[in-house]
Amino acid sequence: MIWETISSIWQNTQLRKRFLFTIFIFIVFRLIAHIPLAGVNRAALTELFSSNQLLGLLDIFSGGTLANFSILALGLGPYINASIILNLLTVVIPQLEELSKEGDYGRQKINQYTRFLTVPLSIFQAFGMITILRSQNIITYNEPLMIVLMILTMVTGTLFVMWLGELLTEFGIGNGISLLIFAGIVARLPISFLQTISIADTFDPMNIFVFISMALILIVGIVIINEATRKIPISYARRQRGSQGIASIQSHIPLRLNQAGVIPIIFAVSLVLAPSFLGKFLQTIPQYSNLGIKLETLFNPNNWVYNLTYFLLVVIFTYFYTAVTFNPQKIADEVKKQGGFIPGIRPGEATSKYLNKVLTRITFVGAIFLGVIAILPTFARNLTGISTFTVGGTSILIVVSVVLETSKALQAQLVMRNYDKFL
């Protein structure tokens, strides 16, 4: 089946061009990701990332460019944050909500606002990152002009990657931003795999078997959860048109088990990182050094306080984001206006309450699953002792989600091309 799809893609001229363009953008992205920023102590940076799992998680959302602190160090993080903020504001601000309903024009305007918002977020994140690394003696520059130049370089790198992602969306295959994050994660797989193989003889074979089994179970679970939907049946009453009657129409509302995707993990990471960084900062102040040490110890990834906090934050943000982006009352009103109803449920307020009840129950499953994915790397590391394989549950979630999304886009393109031939 896979080889038949690849063969069909290659035989189609337009799809072949899109595929080759996607590969070309991947190559450009990975080459530029290895151009380093000046004034960075590489050995100290490598040591910091090897000892801090939280920074490794941030490296995922940068597209794999943060670990070597290249000119693309910020990666797509500011753009992703800007997109999330605009999504939330679209629900809160009526003008943006109306704009989102205006089809292609509305999407272009919201994308433009997202780009504008990316710039100040990039400046803020670049300044914060440089400040943290200077406190760790990783960045050697102290002159204000050099710091400003580093910030400008990092902001330019983010805008460049954003531009590559949009080119990939327009001329490539699938969502460009998702594919670039996917490329950054996959690019680290060979290194992690070779590191694990090189010291495989030091591990218990049973631990390796358990690790591989957990990875396979996780992949299967992600596919099931991502594709799982609860279909709420909708019936539309029989209508009369002239002398002919039209039978009632049956439809459904698909409620996904995981409505929020990976966004709750991004929110949770932003908060769970704060106590650790605050602890490092407080250790530099003599009167608060003990408090700083205690904070850093409690929010170490191997501590149960960190893992429990991380898990609860993911669950809370899953409910929060789902509640913000999915409005049962709005759906119920639209169904009622179109003359539809859920069998056995009265239109209007009763329908809204029913949708809210169903959504709350299925979101519980999705939230628990995302929470388990978030803390799974620490659990797997403590259980098996394998710490060289740096691709964790969040990385696998992103990779599997992007593969599923891209495969659906390819299938849609192939079906469209087949219809063109038929016509």
Coordinates of C-alpha atoms in Angstrom, one line a residue:
M1 CA 0.0 0.0 0.0
I2 CA 2.8 2.4 0.9
W3 CA 4.8 1.6 -2.2
E4 CA 1.7 2.0 -4.4
T5 CA 1.1 5.5 -2.9
I6 CA 4.8 6.5 -3.4
S7 CA 4.6 5.2 -7.0
S8 CA 1.4 7.2 -7.6
I9 CA 3.0 10.3 -6.2
W10 CA 6.1 9.9 -8.4
Q11 CA 4.2 9.3 -11.6
N12 CA 2.2 12.5 -11.1
T13 CA 4.2 15.5 -12.3
Q14 CA 2.7 18.1 -9.9
L15 CA 3.0 15.8 -6.9
R16 CA 6.5 14.9 -7.8
K17 CA 7.5 18.6 -7.9
R18 CA 5.8 19.2 -4.5
F19 CA 7.6 16.2 -3.0
L20 CA 11.0 17.3 -4.4
F21 CA 10.4 20.9 -3.2
T22 CA 9.6 19.5 0.3
I23 CA 12.9 17.6 0.3
F24 CA 14.8 20.7 -0.9
I25 CA 13.3 22.9 2.0
F26 CA 14.3 20.1 4.5
I27 CA 17.9 20.2 3.3
V28 CA 18.0 24.0 3.4
F29 CA 16.5 24.1 6.9
R30 CA 19.0 21.5 8.3
L31 CA 22.0 23.1 6.7
I32 CA 21.2 26.6 8.1
A33 CA 20.4 25.0 11.5
H34 CA 24.1 24.2 11.9
I35 CA 25.3 27.8 11.4
P36 CA 26.4 28.7 14.9
L37 CA 26.0 32.1 16.7
A38 CA 29.2 33.7 17.7
G39 CA 30.2 34.1 21.3
V40 CA 28.8 30.8 22.6
N41 CA 30.7 28.3 24.6
R42 CA 29.8 25.1 22.8
A43 CA 31.2 22.7 25.4
A44 CA 29.3 24.3 28.3
L45 CA 26.1 24.5 26.1
T46 CA 26.4 20.7 25.4
E47 CA 26.9 20.0 29.0
L48 CA 23.9 22.1 30.0
F49 CA 21.6 20.4 27.6
S50 CA 22.8 16.9 28.5
S51 CA 22.0 17.6 32.2
N52 CA 18.7 19.5 31.7
Q53 CA 15.8 17.5 30.2
L54 CA 13.6 20.5 30.2
L55 CA 15.8 22.4 27.8
G56 CA 15.7 19.2 25.6
L57 CA 11.9 19.5 25.5
L58 CA 12.1 23.1 24.4
D59 CA 14.5 22.0 21.7
I60 CA 11.7 19.9 20.3
F61 CA 9.5 22.9 19.6
S62 CA 12.5 24.9 18.1
G63 CA 12.7 22.2 15.4
G64 CA 16.0 20.9 16.8
T65 CA 17.9 24.1 16.5
L66 CA 18.2 25.2 20.1
A67 CA 20.7 22.5 21.3
N68 CA 23.5 23.8 19.1
F69 CA 22.4 27.5 19.5
S70 CA 22.5 28.2 15.8
I71 CA 21.2 31.4 14.1
L72 CA 17.8 29.5 14.1
A73 CA 18.0 28.9 17.9
L74 CA 14.5 30.2 18.5
G75 CA 13.2 28.1 15.7
L76 CA 9.4 28.1 15.3
G77 CA 8.6 28.6 19.0
P78 CA 7.6 32.3 18.8
Y79 CA 5.4 31.6 15.7
I80 CA 3.7 28.6 17.5
N81 CA 3.1 30.8 20.6
A82 CA 1.7 33.6 18.4
S83 CA -0.6 31.1 16.6
I84 CA -1.9 29.8 19.9
I85 CA -2.5 33.3 21.2
L86 CA -4.4 34.3 18.0
N87 CA -6.5 31.2 18.3
L88 CA -7.5 32.0 21.8
L89 CA -8.1 35.7 21.0
T90 CA -10.3 34.6 18.0
V91 CA -12.7 33.1 20.6
V92 CA -12.6 36.0 23.0
I93 CA -12.6 39.0 20.6
P94 CA -15.8 39.2 18.4
Q95 CA -14.0 41.1 15.6
L96 CA -11.5 38.3 15.2
E97 CA -14.2 35.7 15.4
E98 CA -16.1 37.4 12.5
L99 CA -12.9 37.7 10.6
S100 CA -12.2 34.0 11.0
K101 CA -15.6 33.3 9.3
E102 CA -14.7 35.3 6.1
G103 CA -13.1 32.4 4.3
D104 CA -9.7 32.7 2.7
Y105 CA -9.5 36.5 3.2
G106 CA -10.1 36.1 7.0
R107 CA -7.4 33.3 7.2
Q108 CA -4.9 35.5 5.4
K109 CA -5.6 38.5 7.7
I110 CA -5.2 36.3 10.9
N111 CA -2.0 34.8 9.5
Q112 CA -0.7 38.3 8.9
Y113 CA -1.6 39.2 12.5
T114 CA 0.2 36.1 13.6
R115 CA 3.4 37.1 11.8
F116 CA 3.2 40.6 13.3
L117 CA 2.9 39.1 16.8
T118 CA 5.8 36.7 16.2
V119 CA 8.3 39.6 16.0
P120 CA 7.8 41.0 19.6
L121 CA 7.6 37.4 21.0
S122 CA 10.8 36.5 19.2
I123 CA 12.6 39.6 20.7
F124 CA 11.3 38.7 24.2
Q125 CA 12.3 35.1 24.0
A126 CA 15.7 35.9 22.5
F127 CA 16.5 38.3 25.3
G128 CA 15.3 35.9 28.0
M129 CA 17.4 33.0 26.5
I130 CA 20.5 35.1 26.2
T131 CA 20.1 36.4 29.8
I132 CA 19.8 32.8 31.1
L133 CA 22.8 31.5 29.1
R134 CA 24.9 34.5 30.2
S135 CA 24.1 33.6 33.9
Q136 CA 25.5 30.1 33.1
N137 CA 28.6 31.6 31.5
I138 CA 27.7 30.0 28.2
I139 CA 27.5 33.3 26.3
T140 CA 30.8 35.2 26.6
Y141 CA 29.7 38.6 25.2
N142 CA 28.9 41.4 27.6
E143 CA 28.9 44.4 25.3
P144 CA 25.3 45.8 24.7
L145 CA 25.9 46.2 21.0
M146 CA 26.9 42.5 20.6
I147 CA 23.8 41.4 22.7
V148 CA 21.5 43.5 20.4
L149 CA 23.1 41.9 17.3
M150 CA 22.6 38.4 18.7
I151 CA 18.9 39.2 19.4
L152 CA 18.5 40.6 15.9
T153 CA 20.1 37.5 14.4
M154 CA 17.9 35.1 16.4
V155 CA 14.7 37.1 15.4
T156 CA 15.8 37.1 11.8
G157 CA 16.3 33.3 12.0
T158 CA 12.8 32.8 13.4
L159 CA 11.3 34.9 10.6
F160 CA 13.3 33.0 8.0
V161 CA 12.1 29.6 9.3
M162 CA 8.5 30.9 9.4
W163 CA 9.0 31.9 5.7
L164 CA 10.3 28.4 4.9
G165 CA 7.3 26.9 6.6
E166 CA 4.9 29.0 4.6
L167 CA 6.7 28.2 1.3
L168 CA 6.4 24.5 2.2
T169 CA 2.7 24.9 2.9
E170 CA 2.1 26.6 -0.4
F171 CA 4.4 24.6 -2.7
G172 CA 5.1 21.4 -0.8
I173 CA 3.1 18.6 0.8
G174 CA 1.2 19.2 4.0
N175 CA 1.5 21.8 6.7
G176 CA 4.9 23.5 6.4
I177 CA 5.4 24.4 10.1
S178 CA 4.5 20.9 11.3
L179 CA 6.8 19.4 8.7
L180 CA 9.8 21.5 9.8
I181 CA 9.3 20.5 13.5
F182 CA 9.0 16.9 12.2
A183 CA 12.3 17.3 10.3
G184 CA 14.1 18.7 13.4
I185 CA 12.9 15.7 15.5
V186 CA 13.7 13.1 12.9
A187 CA 17.1 14.5 12.3
R188 CA 18.1 13.6 15.9
L189 CA 16.9 10.0 15.6
P190 CA 20.1 8.6 14.0
I191 CA 22.3 10.2 16.7
S192 CA 20.1 8.9 19.5
F193 CA 20.0 5.5 17.9
L194 CA 23.7 5.2 17.4
Q195 CA 24.4 6.4 21.0
T196 CA 22.1 3.8 22.3
I197 CA 23.6 1.0 20.1
S198 CA 27.2 2.0 21.2
I199 CA 26.4 1.3 24.9
A200 CA 23.8 -1.4 24.3
D201 CA 26.0 -4.1 25.9
T202 CA 25.8 -2.2 29.2
F203 CA 22.0 -2.6 29.4
D204 CA 20.0 -5.5 30.5
P205 CA 18.3 -7.1 27.4
M206 CA 15.0 -7.2 29.3
N207 CA 15.2 -3.4 29.8
I208 CA 15.8 -2.9 26.1
F209 CA 12.8 -5.1 25.3
V210 CA 10.7 -3.1 27.8
F211 CA 11.8 0.2 26.3
I212 CA 11.0 -0.9 22.7
S213 CA 7.6 -2.4 23.8
M214 CA 6.7 0.9 25.5
A215 CA 7.6 2.9 22.4
L216 CA 5.5 0.6 20.1
I217 CA 2.5 0.7 22.5
L218 CA 2.9 4.5 22.7
I219 CA 2.8 4.8 18.9
V220 CA -0.3 2.6 18.6
G221 CA -1.9 4.6 21.4
I222 CA -1.2 7.9 19.7
V223 CA -2.7 6.7 16.4
I224 CA -5.8 5.4 18.2
I225 CA -6.3 8.6 20.3
N226 CA -5.6 10.9 17.4
E227 CA -8.1 9.2 15.1
A228 CA -10.8 8.4 17.7
T229 CA -13.9 10.5 17.4
R230 CA -17.3 10.4 19.1
K231 CA -20.0 10.9 16.4
I232 CA -23.1 12.7 17.7
P233 CA -26.0 11.8 15.3
I234 CA -27.9 14.8 13.9
S235 CA -31.3 14.4 12.2
Y236 CA -32.9 17.1 10.0
A237 CA -36.7 17.0 9.8
R238 CA -38.5 16.0 6.6
R239 CA -39.0 19.0 4.3
Q240 CA -41.6 19.7 1.6
R241 CA -40.5 21.2 -1.7
G242 CA -43.4 21.8 -4.1
S243 CA -45.3 18.5 -4.6
Q244 CA -42.3 16.4 -3.7
G245 CA -41.3 15.5 -0.1
I246 CA -37.7 15.3 0.9
A247 CA -36.7 12.6 3.3
S248 CA -35.0 13.5 6.6
I249 CA -31.3 13.9 6.4
Q250 CA -28.9 12.1 8.7
S251 CA -25.6 13.6 9.7
H252 CA -23.3 13.7 12.7
I253 CA -21.0 16.0 14.7
P254 CA -17.5 14.5 15.1
L255 CA -16.1 15.2 18.6
R256 CA -12.4 14.2 18.7
L257 CA -11.0 12.5 21.7
N258 CA -8.0 14.8 21.6
Q259 CA -9.4 18.2 20.6
A260 CA -6.3 20.1 21.8
G261 CA -3.5 18.2 20.1
V262 CA 0.0 19.0 21.5
I263 CA -0.9 22.5 22.6
P264 CA -1.6 21.6 26.4
I265 CA 1.9 20.2 26.6
I266 CA 3.3 23.5 25.2
F267 CA 1.4 25.5 27.8
A268 CA 2.4 23.1 30.6
V269 CA 6.1 23.2 29.7
S270 CA 6.1 27.0 29.8
L271 CA 4.9 26.9 33.4
V272 CA 6.7 23.9 34.7
L273 CA 10.0 25.4 33.5
A274 CA 9.5 28.6 35.6
P275 CA 10.3 27.2 39.1
S276 CA 13.5 25.6 37.9
F277 CA 14.8 28.8 36.2
L278 CA 13.7 30.9 39.2
G279 CA 15.6 28.5 41.4
K280 CA 18.8 29.0 39.3
F281 CA 18.3 32.8 39.5
L282 CA 17.7 32.8 43.3
Q283 CA 20.9 30.8 43.9
T284 CA 22.9 33.8 42.7
I285 CA 21.4 35.9 45.6
P286 CA 23.0 34.9 48.9
Q287 CA 19.9 35.4 51.1
Y288 CA 17.7 33.4 48.8
S289 CA 20.2 30.7 47.8
N290 CA 18.6 28.0 50.0
L291 CA 15.2 28.7 48.5
G292 CA 16.7 28.5 45.0
I293 CA 18.3 25.1 45.7
K294 CA 15.0 23.7 47.1
L295 CA 13.0 24.9 44.0
E296 CA 15.6 23.4 41.6
T297 CA 15.6 20.1 43.5
L298 CA 11.8 19.9 43.7
F299 CA 11.3 20.7 40.0
N300 CA 14.1 18.4 38.8
P301 CA 12.6 16.1 36.1
N302 CA 13.4 13.0 38.2
N303 CA 11.4 14.4 41.2
W304 CA 7.8 13.3 41.8
V305 CA 6.8 16.9 42.5
Y306 CA 7.8 17.9 39.0
N307 CA 6.1 15.0 37.3
L308 CA 2.9 15.4 39.3
T309 CA 2.8 19.1 38.6
Y310 CA 3.6 18.6 34.9
F311 CA 0.8 15.9 34.6
L312 CA -1.8 18.0 36.3
L313 CA -0.9 21.1 34.3
V314 CA -1.3 19.1 31.0
V315 CA -4.7 17.8 32.2
I316 CA -5.9 21.3 33.2
F317 CA -4.7 23.0 30.0
T318 CA -6.4 20.2 27.9
Y319 CA -9.7 21.1 29.4
F320 CA -9.0 24.8 29.2
Y321 CA -8.1 24.8 25.6
T322 CA -10.9 22.5 24.6
A323 CA -13.4 24.7 26.5
V324 CA -12.1 27.8 24.7
T325 CA -12.0 26.5 21.2
F326 CA -15.2 24.3 21.2
N327 CA -18.4 26.1 22.1
P328 CA -21.3 23.7 22.7
Q329 CA -23.9 26.5 22.9
K330 CA -22.8 27.9 19.5
I331 CA -23.0 24.4 17.9
A332 CA -26.4 23.8 19.4
D333 CA -27.7 27.1 18.1
E334 CA -26.4 26.4 14.6
V335 CA -28.0 22.9 14.6
K336 CA -31.3 24.4 15.8
K337 CA -31.3 27.2 13.1
Q338 CA -30.8 24.5 10.4
G339 CA -33.8 22.5 11.7
G340 CA -31.7 19.7 13.1
F341 CA -31.8 17.9 16.4
I342 CA -30.1 15.1 18.3
P343 CA -32.4 12.1 18.5
G344 CA -33.9 12.0 22.0
I345 CA -32.6 15.4 22.9
R346 CA -34.6 18.7 22.7
P347 CA -33.0 21.4 20.5
G348 CA -31.4 24.5 22.1
E349 CA -30.3 24.5 25.7
A350 CA -30.7 20.7 26.2
T351 CA -28.6 20.0 23.2
S352 CA -25.9 22.3 24.5
K353 CA -25.8 20.6 27.9
Y354 CA -25.7 17.1 26.2
L355 CA -22.8 18.2 24.0
N356 CA -21.0 19.6 27.0
K357 CA -21.5 16.4 29.0
V358 CA -20.2 14.2 26.2
L359 CA -17.2 16.5 25.5
T360 CA -16.2 16.6 29.2
R361 CA -16.2 12.8 29.4
I362 CA -14.2 12.2 26.2
T363 CA -11.8 15.0 27.0
F364 CA -11.0 13.3 30.3
V365 CA -9.5 10.3 28.3
G366 CA -7.6 12.6 26.0
A367 CA -6.3 14.7 28.9
I368 CA -5.1 11.7 30.8
F369 CA -3.4 10.3 27.7
L370 CA -1.6 13.6 27.0
G371 CA -0.5 13.8 30.7
V372 CA 1.0 10.3 30.5
I373 CA 2.8 11.2 27.3
A374 CA 4.3 14.2 29.0
I375 CA 5.8 12.3 31.9
L376 CA 6.5 9.1 30.1
P377 CA 10.2 9.9 29.3
T378 CA 11.1 10.2 33.0
F379 CA 9.2 7.0 33.8
A380 CA 10.8 5.1 30.9
R381 CA 14.3 6.4 31.9
N382 CA 13.9 5.3 35.6
L383 CA 12.4 2.0 34.6
T384 CA 14.9 0.9 32.0
G385 CA 18.0 3.1 32.7
I386 CA 18.2 4.0 29.0
S387 CA 18.9 7.8 28.8
T388 CA 20.7 8.1 25.5
F389 CA 17.5 7.9 23.4
T390 CA 16.4 11.6 23.7
V391 CA 13.3 11.4 21.6
G392 CA 10.5 11.3 24.2
G393 CA 6.7 10.9 24.2
T394 CA 6.0 14.5 23.1
S395 CA 8.4 14.0 20.1
I396 CA 6.7 10.8 19.1
L397 CA 3.3 12.5 19.5
I398 CA 4.4 15.2 17.1
V399 CA 6.0 12.8 14.6
V400 CA 3.0 10.5 14.5
S401 CA 0.5 13.3 14.2
V402 CA 2.4 14.9 11.4
V403 CA 2.8 11.6 9.5
L404 CA -1.0 11.0 9.8
E405 CA -1.8 14.6 8.7
T406 CA 0.6 14.5 5.8
S407 CA -0.6 11.1 4.6
K408 CA -4.2 12.3 4.6
A409 CA -3.1 15.4 2.6
L410 CA -1.4 13.1 0.1
Q411 CA -4.4 10.8 -0.2
A412 CA -6.6 13.9 -0.8
Q413 CA -4.2 15.1 -3.5
L414 CA -4.2 11.7 -5.2
V415 CA -8.0 11.4 -5.1
M416 CA -8.3 14.9 -6.6
R417 CA -5.9 14.0 -9.4
N418 CA -7.9 10.8 -10.2
Y419 CA -11.1 12.9 -10.4
D420 CA -9.3 15.3 -12.8
K421 CA -8.4 12.4 -15.1
F422 CA -12.0 11.1 -14.9
L423 CA -13.5 14.5 -15.9

